C-alpha positions as MATLAB code, in Angstrom:
seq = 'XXXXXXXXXXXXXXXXXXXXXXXXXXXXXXXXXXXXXXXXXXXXXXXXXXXXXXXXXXXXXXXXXXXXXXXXXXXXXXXXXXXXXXXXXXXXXXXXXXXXXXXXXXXXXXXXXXXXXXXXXXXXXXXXXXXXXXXXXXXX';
ca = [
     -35.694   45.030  -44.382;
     -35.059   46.065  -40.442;
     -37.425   42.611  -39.649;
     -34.969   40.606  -42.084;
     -32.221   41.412  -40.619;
     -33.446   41.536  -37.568;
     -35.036   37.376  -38.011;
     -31.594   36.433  -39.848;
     -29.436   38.186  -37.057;
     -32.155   36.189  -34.829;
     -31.401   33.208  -36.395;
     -27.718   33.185  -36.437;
     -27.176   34.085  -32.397;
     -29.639   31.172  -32.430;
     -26.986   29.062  -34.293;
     -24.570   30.673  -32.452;
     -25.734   29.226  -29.466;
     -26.469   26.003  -30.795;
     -22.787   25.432  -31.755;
     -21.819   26.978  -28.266;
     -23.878   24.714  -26.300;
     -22.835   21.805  -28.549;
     -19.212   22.277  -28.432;
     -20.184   22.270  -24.774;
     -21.670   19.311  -24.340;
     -18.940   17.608  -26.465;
     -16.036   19.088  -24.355;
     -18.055   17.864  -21.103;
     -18.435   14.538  -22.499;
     -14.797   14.350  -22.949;
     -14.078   15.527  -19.578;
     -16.673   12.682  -18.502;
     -14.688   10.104  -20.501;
     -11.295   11.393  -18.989;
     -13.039   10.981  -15.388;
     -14.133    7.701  -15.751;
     -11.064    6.626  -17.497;
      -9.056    7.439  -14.874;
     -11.267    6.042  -12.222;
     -10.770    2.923  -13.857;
      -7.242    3.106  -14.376;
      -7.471    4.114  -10.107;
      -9.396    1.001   -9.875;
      -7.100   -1.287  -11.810;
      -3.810    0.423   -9.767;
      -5.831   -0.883   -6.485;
      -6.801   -4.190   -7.594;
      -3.120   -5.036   -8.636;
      -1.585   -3.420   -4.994;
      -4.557   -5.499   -3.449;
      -3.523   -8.450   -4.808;
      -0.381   -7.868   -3.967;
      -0.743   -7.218   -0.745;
      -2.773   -9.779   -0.514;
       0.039  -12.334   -1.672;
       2.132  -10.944    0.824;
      -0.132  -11.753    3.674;
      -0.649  -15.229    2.272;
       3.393  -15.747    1.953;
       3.028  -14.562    6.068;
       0.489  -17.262    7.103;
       2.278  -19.633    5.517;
       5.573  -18.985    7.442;
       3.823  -18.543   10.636;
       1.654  -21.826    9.981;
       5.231  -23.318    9.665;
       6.603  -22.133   12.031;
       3.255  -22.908   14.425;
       4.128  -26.919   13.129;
       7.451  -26.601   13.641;
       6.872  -25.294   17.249;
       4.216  -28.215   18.179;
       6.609  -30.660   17.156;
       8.780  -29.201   19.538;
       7.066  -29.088   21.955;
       6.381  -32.424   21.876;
       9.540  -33.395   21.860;
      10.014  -31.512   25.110;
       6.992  -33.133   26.657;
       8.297  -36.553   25.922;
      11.466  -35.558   27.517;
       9.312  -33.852   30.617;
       7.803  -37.320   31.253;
      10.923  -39.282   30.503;
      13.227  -37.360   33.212;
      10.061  -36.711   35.414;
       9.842  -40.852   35.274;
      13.420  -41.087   35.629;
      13.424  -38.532   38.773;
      10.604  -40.953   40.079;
      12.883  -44.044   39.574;
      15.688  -42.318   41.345;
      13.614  -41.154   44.128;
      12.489  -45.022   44.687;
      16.030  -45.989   45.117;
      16.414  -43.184   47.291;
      13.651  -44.433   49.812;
      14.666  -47.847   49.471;
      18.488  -46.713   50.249;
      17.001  -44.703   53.612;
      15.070  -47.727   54.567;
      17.452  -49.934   54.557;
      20.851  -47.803   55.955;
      18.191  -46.464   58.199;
      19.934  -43.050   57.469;
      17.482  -39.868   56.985;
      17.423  -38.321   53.149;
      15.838  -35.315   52.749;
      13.487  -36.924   49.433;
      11.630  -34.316   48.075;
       7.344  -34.586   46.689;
       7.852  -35.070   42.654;
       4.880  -32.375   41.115;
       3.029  -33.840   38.120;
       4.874  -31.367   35.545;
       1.986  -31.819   32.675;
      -0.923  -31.442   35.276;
       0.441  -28.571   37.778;
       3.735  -26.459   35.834;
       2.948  -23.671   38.451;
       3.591  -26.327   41.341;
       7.480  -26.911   39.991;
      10.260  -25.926   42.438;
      11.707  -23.153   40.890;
      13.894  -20.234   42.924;
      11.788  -17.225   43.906;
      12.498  -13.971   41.845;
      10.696  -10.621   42.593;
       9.326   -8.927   39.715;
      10.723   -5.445   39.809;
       8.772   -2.516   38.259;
       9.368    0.925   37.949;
       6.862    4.087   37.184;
       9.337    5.098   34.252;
       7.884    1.107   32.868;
       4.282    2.653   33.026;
       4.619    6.142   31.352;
       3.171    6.633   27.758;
       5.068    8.630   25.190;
       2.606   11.224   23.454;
];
């Protein structure tokens, strides 16, 4: 009777554990399906602040490609009107000579610099550049 009980009380820690290592398994799969649920839902959350962001920076080259048009057409402009009163200066300068040829009077005419070709050539008053060490410390 000892080897009955003994095989049934056998048999019942062996359903015992069975149970155990099945609810187990169960609750681990459910932790598993709360993990990868919430990856996903991470995954979704970055996708939509991606694409956000991602709209943003779109909306920003846009401006700045307008802005980069509306600057070149500007500048045009002021290179038209560079040649225009550089042409104009020329004209002047002609009438200048001819003037000081003919009243035989000096004029102090001065050399007209190709703006477009040579900008650093174009009289322009001196200025220093003034620097001081407090200009060149870094803040830590």
């Amino acid at each position: 009777m000892a080897s009955k009980q003994a095989a049934q009380s056998s048999c019942s820690e062996e359903d015992q554990r069975k149970r155990k290592r099945m609810i187990s398994n169960r609750e681990s799969a459910r932790r598993s399906r709360m993990r990868k649920q919430q990856h996903m839902d991470d995954l979704i959350n970055q996708v939509a602040e991606l694409k956000n962001e991602n709209s943003q920076i779109i909306a920003q080259v846009n401006l700045i490609a307008e802005q980069y048009l509306s600057s070149d057409l500007e500048n045009a402009v002021l290179r038209t009107q560079v040649m225009e009163l550089t042409e104009r200066l020329r004209s002047f300068c002609s009438v200048l000579r001819f003037v000081e040829e003919y009243s035989g009077a000096p004029m102090d005419i001065p050399e007209i610099p190709d703006p477009l070709l040579q900008p650093w050539k174009l009289p322009r008053p001196v200025q220093p550049i003034i620097a001081s060490a407090k200009m060149f410390q870094c803040k830590i």
